[in-house]
Coordinates of C-alpha atoms and ligand atoms in Angstrom, one line a residue:
X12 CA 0.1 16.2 4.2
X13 CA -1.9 16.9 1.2
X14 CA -5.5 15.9 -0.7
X15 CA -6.9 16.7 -3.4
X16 CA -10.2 18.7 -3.6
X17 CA -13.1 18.7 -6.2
X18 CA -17.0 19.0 -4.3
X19 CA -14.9 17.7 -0.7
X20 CA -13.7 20.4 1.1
X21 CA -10.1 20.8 2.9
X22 CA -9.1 22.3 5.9
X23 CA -6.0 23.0 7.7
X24 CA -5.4 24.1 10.9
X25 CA -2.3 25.5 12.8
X26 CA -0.8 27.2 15.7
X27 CA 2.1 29.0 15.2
X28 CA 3.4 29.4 18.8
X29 CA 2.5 25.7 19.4
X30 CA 4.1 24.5 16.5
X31 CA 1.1 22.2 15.8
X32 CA -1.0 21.9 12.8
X33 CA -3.5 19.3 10.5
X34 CA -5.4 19.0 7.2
X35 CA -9.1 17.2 7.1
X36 CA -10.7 16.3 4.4
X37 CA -14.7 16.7 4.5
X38 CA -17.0 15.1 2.3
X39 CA -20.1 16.0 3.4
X40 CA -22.1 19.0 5.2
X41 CA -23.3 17.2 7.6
X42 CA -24.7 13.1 8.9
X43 CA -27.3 12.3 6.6
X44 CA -28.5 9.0 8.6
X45 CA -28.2 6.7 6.8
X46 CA -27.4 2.8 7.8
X47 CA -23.8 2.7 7.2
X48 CA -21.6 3.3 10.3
X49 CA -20.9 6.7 11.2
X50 CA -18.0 8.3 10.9
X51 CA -17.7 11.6 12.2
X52 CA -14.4 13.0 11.0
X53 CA -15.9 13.2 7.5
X54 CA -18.8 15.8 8.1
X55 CA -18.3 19.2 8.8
X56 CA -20.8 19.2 11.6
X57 CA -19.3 16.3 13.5
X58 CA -15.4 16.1 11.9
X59 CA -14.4 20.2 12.1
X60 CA -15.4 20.1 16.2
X61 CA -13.4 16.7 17.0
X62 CA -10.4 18.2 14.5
X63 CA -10.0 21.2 16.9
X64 CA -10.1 19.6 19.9
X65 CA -7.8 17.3 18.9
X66 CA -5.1 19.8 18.3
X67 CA -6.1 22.0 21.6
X68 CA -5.4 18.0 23.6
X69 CA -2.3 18.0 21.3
X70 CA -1.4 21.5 22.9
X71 CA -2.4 23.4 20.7
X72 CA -4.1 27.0 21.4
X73 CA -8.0 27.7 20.1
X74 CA -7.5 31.4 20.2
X75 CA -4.3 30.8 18.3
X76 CA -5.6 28.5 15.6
X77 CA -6.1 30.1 12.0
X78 CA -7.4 27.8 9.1
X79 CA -7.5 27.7 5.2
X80 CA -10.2 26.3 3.4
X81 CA -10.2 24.5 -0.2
X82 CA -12.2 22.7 -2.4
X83 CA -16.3 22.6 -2.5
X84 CA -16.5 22.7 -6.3
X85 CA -20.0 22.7 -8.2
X86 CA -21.3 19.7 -8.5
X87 CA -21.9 21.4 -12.4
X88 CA -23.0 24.9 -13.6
X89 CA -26.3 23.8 -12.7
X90 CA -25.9 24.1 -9.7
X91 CA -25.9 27.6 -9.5
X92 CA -30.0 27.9 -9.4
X93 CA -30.1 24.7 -7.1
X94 CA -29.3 24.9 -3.8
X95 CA -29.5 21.2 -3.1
X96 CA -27.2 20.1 -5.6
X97 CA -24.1 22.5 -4.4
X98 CA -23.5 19.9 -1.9
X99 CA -19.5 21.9 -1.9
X100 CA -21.1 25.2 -1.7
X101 CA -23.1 23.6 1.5
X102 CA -19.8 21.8 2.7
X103 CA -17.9 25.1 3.1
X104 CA -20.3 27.1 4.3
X105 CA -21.2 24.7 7.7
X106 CA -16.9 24.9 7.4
X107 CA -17.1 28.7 7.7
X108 CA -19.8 28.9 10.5
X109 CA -17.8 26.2 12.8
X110 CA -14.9 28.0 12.5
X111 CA -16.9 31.6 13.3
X112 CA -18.6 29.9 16.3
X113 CA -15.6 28.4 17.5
X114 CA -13.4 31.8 17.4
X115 CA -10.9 30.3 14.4
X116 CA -9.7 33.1 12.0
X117 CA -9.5 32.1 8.1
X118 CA -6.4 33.2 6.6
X119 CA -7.1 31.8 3.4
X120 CA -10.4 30.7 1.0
X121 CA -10.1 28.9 -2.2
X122 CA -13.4 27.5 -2.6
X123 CA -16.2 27.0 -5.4
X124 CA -16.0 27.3 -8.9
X125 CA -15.4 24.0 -11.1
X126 CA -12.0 23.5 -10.6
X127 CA -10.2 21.1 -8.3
X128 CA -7.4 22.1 -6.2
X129 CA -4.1 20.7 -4.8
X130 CA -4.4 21.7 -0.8
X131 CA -0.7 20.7 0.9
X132 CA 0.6 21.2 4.5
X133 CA 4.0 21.6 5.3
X134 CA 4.1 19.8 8.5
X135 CA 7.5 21.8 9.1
X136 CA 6.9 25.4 8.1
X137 CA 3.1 25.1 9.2
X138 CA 2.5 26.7 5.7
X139 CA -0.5 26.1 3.5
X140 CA -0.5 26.0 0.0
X141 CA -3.7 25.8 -2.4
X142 CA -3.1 25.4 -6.1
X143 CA -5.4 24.3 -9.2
X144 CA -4.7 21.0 -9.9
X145 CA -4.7 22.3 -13.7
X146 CA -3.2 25.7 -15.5
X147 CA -3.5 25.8 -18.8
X148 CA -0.4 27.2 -20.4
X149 CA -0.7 31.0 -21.8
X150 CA 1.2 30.2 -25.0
X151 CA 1.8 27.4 -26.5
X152 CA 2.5 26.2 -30.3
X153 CA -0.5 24.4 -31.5
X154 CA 0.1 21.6 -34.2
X155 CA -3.5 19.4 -34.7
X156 CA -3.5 15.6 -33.6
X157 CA -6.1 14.0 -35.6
X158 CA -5.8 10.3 -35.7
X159 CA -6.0 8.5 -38.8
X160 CA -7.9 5.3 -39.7
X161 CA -5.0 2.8 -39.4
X162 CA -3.8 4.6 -35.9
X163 CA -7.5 4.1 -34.3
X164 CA -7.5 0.1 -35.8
X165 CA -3.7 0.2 -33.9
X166 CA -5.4 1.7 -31.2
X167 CA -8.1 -0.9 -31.2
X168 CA -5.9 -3.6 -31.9
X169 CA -3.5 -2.9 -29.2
X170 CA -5.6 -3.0 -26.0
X171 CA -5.3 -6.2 -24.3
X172 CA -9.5 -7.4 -23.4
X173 CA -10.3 -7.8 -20.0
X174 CA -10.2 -11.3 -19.0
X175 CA -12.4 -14.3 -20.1
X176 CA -13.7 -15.1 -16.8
X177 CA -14.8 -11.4 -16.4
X178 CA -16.8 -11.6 -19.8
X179 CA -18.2 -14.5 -18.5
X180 CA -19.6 -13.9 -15.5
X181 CA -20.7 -10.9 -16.7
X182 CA -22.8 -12.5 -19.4
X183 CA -24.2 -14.7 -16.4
X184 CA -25.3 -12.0 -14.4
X185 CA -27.2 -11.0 -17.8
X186 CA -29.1 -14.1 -18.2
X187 CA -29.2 -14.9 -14.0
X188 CA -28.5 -18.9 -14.4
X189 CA -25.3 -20.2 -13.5
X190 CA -23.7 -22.6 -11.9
X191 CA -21.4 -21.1 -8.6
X192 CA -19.4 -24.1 -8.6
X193 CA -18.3 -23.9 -11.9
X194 CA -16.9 -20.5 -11.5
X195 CA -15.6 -20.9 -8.7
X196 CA -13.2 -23.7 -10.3
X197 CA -12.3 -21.3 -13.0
X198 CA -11.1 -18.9 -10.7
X199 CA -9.2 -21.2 -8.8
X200 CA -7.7 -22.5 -11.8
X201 CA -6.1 -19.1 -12.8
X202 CA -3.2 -18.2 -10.1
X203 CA -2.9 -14.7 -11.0
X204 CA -6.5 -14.0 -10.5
X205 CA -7.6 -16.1 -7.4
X206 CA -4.5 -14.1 -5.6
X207 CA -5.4 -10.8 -6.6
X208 CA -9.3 -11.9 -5.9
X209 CA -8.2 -12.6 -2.7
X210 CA -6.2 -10.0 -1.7
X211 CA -9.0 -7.4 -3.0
X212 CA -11.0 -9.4 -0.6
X213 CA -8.6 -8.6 1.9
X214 CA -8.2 -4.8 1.0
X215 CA -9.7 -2.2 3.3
X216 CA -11.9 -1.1 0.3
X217 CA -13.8 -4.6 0.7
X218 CA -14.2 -4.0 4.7
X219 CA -14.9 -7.8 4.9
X220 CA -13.9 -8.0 8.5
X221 CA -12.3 -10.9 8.8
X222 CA -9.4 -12.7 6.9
X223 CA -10.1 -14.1 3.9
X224 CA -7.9 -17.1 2.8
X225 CA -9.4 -18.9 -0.2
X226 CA -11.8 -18.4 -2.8
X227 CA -14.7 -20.8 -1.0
X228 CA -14.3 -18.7 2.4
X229 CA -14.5 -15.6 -0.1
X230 CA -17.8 -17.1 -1.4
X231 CA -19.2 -18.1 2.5
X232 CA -17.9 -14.2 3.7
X233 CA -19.2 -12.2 1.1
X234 CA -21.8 -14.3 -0.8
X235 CA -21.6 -14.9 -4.6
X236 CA -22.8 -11.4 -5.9
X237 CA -20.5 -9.6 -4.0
X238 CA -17.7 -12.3 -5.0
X239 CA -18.7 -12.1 -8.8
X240 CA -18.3 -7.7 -8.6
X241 CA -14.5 -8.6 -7.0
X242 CA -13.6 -11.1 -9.5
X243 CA -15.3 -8.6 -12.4
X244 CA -12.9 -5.8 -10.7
X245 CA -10.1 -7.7 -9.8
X246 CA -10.0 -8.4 -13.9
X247 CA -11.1 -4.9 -15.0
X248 CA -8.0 -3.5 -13.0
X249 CA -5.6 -5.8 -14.7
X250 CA -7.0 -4.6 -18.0
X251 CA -6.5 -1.0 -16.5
X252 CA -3.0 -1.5 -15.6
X253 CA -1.8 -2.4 -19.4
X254 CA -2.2 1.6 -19.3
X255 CA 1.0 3.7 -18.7
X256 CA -0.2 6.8 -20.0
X257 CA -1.6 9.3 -17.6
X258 CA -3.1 11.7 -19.6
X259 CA -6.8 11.8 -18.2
X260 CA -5.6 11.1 -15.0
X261 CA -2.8 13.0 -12.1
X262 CA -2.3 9.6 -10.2
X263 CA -1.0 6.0 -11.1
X264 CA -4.0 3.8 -11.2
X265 CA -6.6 6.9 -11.3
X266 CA -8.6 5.9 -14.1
X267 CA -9.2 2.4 -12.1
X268 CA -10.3 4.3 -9.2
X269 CA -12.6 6.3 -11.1
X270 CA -14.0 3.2 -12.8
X271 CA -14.1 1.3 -9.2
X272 CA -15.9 4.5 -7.3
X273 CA -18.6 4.4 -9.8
X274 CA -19.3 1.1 -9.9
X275 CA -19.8 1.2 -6.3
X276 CA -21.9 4.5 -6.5
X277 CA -24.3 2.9 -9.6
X278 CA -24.6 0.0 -7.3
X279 CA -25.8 2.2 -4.8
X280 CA -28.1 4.3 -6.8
X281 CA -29.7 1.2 -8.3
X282 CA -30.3 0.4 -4.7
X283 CA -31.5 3.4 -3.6
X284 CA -34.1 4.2 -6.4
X285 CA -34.9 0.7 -7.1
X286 CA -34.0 1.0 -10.6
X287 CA -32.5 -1.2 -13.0
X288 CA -30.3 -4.3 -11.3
X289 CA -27.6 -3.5 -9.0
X290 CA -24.9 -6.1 -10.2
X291 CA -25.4 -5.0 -13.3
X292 CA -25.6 -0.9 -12.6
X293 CA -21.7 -1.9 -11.1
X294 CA -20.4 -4.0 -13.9
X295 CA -21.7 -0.7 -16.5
X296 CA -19.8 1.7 -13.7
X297 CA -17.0 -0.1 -14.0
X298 CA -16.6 -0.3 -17.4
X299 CA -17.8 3.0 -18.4
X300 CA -14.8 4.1 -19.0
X301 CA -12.7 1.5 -21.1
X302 CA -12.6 3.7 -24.2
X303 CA -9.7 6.0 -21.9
X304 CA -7.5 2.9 -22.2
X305 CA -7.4 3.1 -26.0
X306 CA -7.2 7.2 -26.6
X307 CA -5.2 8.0 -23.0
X308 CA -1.9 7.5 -25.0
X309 CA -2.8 10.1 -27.6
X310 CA -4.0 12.5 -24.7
X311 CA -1.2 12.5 -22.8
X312 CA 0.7 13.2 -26.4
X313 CA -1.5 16.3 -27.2
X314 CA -1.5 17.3 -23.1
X315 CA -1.5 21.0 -23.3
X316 CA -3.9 21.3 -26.6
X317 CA -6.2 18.8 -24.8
X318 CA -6.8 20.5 -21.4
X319 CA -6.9 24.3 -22.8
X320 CA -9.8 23.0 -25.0
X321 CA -11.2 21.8 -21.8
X322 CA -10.2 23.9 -19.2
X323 CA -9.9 26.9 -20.6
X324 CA -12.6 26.7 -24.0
X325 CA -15.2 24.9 -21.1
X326 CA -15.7 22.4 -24.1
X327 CA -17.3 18.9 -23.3
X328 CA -14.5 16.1 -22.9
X329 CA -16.5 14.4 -25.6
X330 CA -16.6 17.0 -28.0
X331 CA -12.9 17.5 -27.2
X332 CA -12.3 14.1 -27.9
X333 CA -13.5 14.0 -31.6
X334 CA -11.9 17.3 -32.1
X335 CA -8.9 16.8 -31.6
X336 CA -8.6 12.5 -32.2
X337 CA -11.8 12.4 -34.7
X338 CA -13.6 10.4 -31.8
X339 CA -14.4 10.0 -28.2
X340 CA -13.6 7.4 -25.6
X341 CA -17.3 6.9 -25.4
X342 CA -17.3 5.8 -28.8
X343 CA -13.9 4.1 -28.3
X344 CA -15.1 2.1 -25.8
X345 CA -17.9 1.1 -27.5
X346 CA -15.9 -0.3 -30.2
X347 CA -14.0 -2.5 -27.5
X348 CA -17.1 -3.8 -26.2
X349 CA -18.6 -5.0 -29.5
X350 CA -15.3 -6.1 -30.4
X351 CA -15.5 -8.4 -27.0
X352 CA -19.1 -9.5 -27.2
X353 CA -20.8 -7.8 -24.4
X354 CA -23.9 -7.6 -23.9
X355 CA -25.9 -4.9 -25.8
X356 CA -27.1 -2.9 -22.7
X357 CA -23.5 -2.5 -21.6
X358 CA -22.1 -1.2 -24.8
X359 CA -25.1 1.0 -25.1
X360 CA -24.0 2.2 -21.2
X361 CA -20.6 2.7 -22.9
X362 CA -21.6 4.4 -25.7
X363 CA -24.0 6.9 -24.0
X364 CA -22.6 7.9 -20.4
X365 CA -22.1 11.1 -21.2
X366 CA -25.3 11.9 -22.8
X367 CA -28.3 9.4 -21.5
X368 CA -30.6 11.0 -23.2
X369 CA -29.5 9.2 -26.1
X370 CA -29.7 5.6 -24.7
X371 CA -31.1 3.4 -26.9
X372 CA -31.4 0.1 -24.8
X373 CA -31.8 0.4 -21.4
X374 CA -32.1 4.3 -20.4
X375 CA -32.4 3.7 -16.6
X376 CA -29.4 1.8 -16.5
X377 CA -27.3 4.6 -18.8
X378 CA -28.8 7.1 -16.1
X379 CA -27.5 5.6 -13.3
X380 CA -23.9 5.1 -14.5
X381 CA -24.1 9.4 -15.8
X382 CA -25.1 9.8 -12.6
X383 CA -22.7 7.8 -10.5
X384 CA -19.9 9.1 -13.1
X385 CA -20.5 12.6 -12.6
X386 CA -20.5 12.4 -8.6
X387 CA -17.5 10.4 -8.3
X388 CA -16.0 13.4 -11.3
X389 CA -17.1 15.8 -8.8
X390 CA -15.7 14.3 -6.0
X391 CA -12.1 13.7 -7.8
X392 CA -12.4 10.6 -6.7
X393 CA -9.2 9.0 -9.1
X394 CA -7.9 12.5 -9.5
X395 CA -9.1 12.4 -13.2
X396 CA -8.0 15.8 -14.6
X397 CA -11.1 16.1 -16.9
X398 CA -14.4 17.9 -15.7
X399 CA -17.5 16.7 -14.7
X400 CA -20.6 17.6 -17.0
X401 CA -23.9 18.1 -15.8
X402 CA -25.9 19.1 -18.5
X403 CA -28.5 16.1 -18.4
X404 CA -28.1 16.3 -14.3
X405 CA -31.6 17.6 -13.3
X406 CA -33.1 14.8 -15.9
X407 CA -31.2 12.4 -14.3
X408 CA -32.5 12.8 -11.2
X409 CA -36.3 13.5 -12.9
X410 CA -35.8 10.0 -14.4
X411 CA -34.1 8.2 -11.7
X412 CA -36.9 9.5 -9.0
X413 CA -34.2 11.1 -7.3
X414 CA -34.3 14.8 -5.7
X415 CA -31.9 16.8 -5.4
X416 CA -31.4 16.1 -1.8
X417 CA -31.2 13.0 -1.5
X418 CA -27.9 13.0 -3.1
X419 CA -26.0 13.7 -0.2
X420 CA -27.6 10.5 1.3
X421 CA -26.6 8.6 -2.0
X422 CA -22.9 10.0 -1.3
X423 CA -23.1 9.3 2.9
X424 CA -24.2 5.6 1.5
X425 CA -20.8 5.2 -0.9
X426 CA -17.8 2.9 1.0
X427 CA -16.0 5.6 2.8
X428 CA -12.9 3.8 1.2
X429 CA -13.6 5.0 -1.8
X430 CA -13.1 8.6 -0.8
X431 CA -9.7 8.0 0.7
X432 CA -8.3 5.9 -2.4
X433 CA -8.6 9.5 -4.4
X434 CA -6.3 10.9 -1.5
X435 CA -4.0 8.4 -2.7
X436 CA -1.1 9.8 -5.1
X437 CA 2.6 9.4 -6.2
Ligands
LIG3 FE1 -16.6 9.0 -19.5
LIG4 FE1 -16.0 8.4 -16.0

């Protein structure tokens, strides 16, 4: 049993003499009430109580039990003169007083900081181990990667576009008229992406409920904006999968993951705050990142350089990025979306997630998508080996109308599916 910890927080549980242990994975301090069902194994509050009495009705021993926590990184160095904001910090410490009020000895903390951590249990041995998910090598050769001209057009030239339909719809969501019938016969004119529509349709991350068989039920069961954000996924994870380099990311598919999670999180905060337009806060999440694509070949080449600039310098992936390439997947991906036609207020979402401050177009929409980037970096969600950076956080939320603790609500209002896809590894 293992997951894979950045603000969540792991623990595991055993008793020796019983021979019986567990690992949870907690998301959240505790229920923040909102509408979306409850599910108690995923607070501390509710999941840590239900976790140890499970074990004790498995035969298990309370006064035997010792745990190890992991995980509950910063949400960002600001954090540190916020309380609010260290929803990890808050996470392990409702961890810490369950287990003190319940009589269960720690054995072992790793908890805090920025990094993410590896927590595995050996369902034989009843062992616990806790490593970073990232050590910088002590010494290593450096020889500088700087790309030239003709390997960034290569770079450019090689990356497949994201489907047609995709670039049509989304220009229809732009200008709101459109005609569902005549997308729908597009889809259903292209095999490959009607079956892998309908199978996302299917997936546990779409929770639809009930079996979906065609693209019309799809349209009566979900409705057509829901349907037009699967067809707009379904075709940005195809472009995703022409990737078979991991460098930005520990897990096959990560950087999909990533790109899902914050669509679904932009969607949310667009809902929440009432800014900007939802459908098109989740098309910007989920092609945030399309720059990666292009420059995650020449990161996994330069691995070692790339993550001690990172890691170990604490140097913005941006900045990283032009240092060591000569520019950044922001700018990357900007390039690709020019070079496809979308719309301006995308590209400019592209171009400035990392620093909204700079938007040019649409500055609430850019805000939404830093923000919903930077939760779901936080959260690991896609196991993305790069950090999150919170320098623009607090005028995020200034800008969005957010406070600080209402993130946690934001979070408690995200599929829960999308926390347990970043559990999922090779
Ligand atoms: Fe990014
Ligand atoms: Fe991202």
């Amino acid at each position: 049993m293992e997951a894979y910890l950045g603000t969540c927080v792991g623990v595991t549980l055993k008793d020796d003499q019983a021979k019986l242990g567990g690992l949870i994975h907690i998301l959240l301090p505790e229920p923040t009430g909102t509408d979306i069902p409850f599910e108690p194994a995923i607070y501390a509050t509710t999941g840590l109580p239900l976790f140890i009495d499970k074990l004790c009705s498995a035969g298990a021993s309370k006064d035997n039990l010792t745990a190890c926590i992991a995980g509950g990184a910063l949400v960002g160095k600001i954090s540190e003169q916020d309380l609010w904001l260290d929803i990890g910090g808050r996470t392990t410490e409702a961890v810490e007083n369950i287990l003190r009020e319940q009589g269960v000895w720690v054995d072992q903390i790793e908890t805090g900081g920025l990094s993410a951590y590896r927590m595995a249990l050996d369902l034989q041995t009843l062992e616990t181990k806790i490593e970073p998910l990232l050590t910088p090598p002590e010494q290593i050769v450096e020889t500088r990667f700087q790309l030239g001209k003709k390997d960034l057009a290569d770079a450019i030239h090689n990356v497949k576009p994201i489907p047609q339909i995709a670039l049509k719809i989304i220009r229809m969501l732009e200008n709101e008229n459109y005609d569902m019938d005549h997308v729908a016969q597009e889809i259903r004119k292209d095999q490959v992406i009607s079956a892998k529509v309908l199978n996302f349709a299917n997936s546990a991350i779409i929770g639809a409920g009930t079996s979906i068989d065609s693209i019309d039920r799809a349209l009566i069961v979900l409705g057509e904006r829901r349907l037009f954000q699967l067809i707009v996924s379904v075709t940005v994870e195809i472009f995703f999968s022409q990737n078979r380099a991991r460098g930005y990311s520990l897990c096959k598919g990560g950087l999909f993951y990533h790109a899902l999670a914050t669509a679904m999180t932009a969607h949310e905060i667009s809902v929440f705050t009432s800014r900007g337009q939802p459908d098109i806060a989740y098309t910007a999440g989920l092609l945030h990142d399309i720059g990666k694509i292009a420059l995650d070949q020449y990161v996994m080449k330069d691995g070692p350089f790339f993550y001690r600039s990172l890691h170990k310098e604490g140097l913005e992936l941006c900045k990283v990025e032009r240092e060591r390439f000569g520019l950044s997947h922001t700018e990357m991906g900007a390039m690709l979306a020019q070079k496809w036609d979308l719309p301006e207020n995308l590209v400019d979402a592209i171009r400035y997630h990392h620093k909204p401050d700079f938007a040019a177009i649409d500055r609430q929409l850019v805000t939404i998508v830093y923000l919903a980037d930077l939760l779901m970096a936080s959260f690991k969600v896609g196991q993305q080996l790069t950090l999150p950076d919170s320098t623009y956080l607090q005028e995020a939320l200034k800008e969005l109308g957010l406070h600080p603790e209402q993130l946690t609500v934001v979070i408690d209002r995200i599929p829960r599916t999308v926390f347990d896809i970043s559990m999922v590894h090779l």
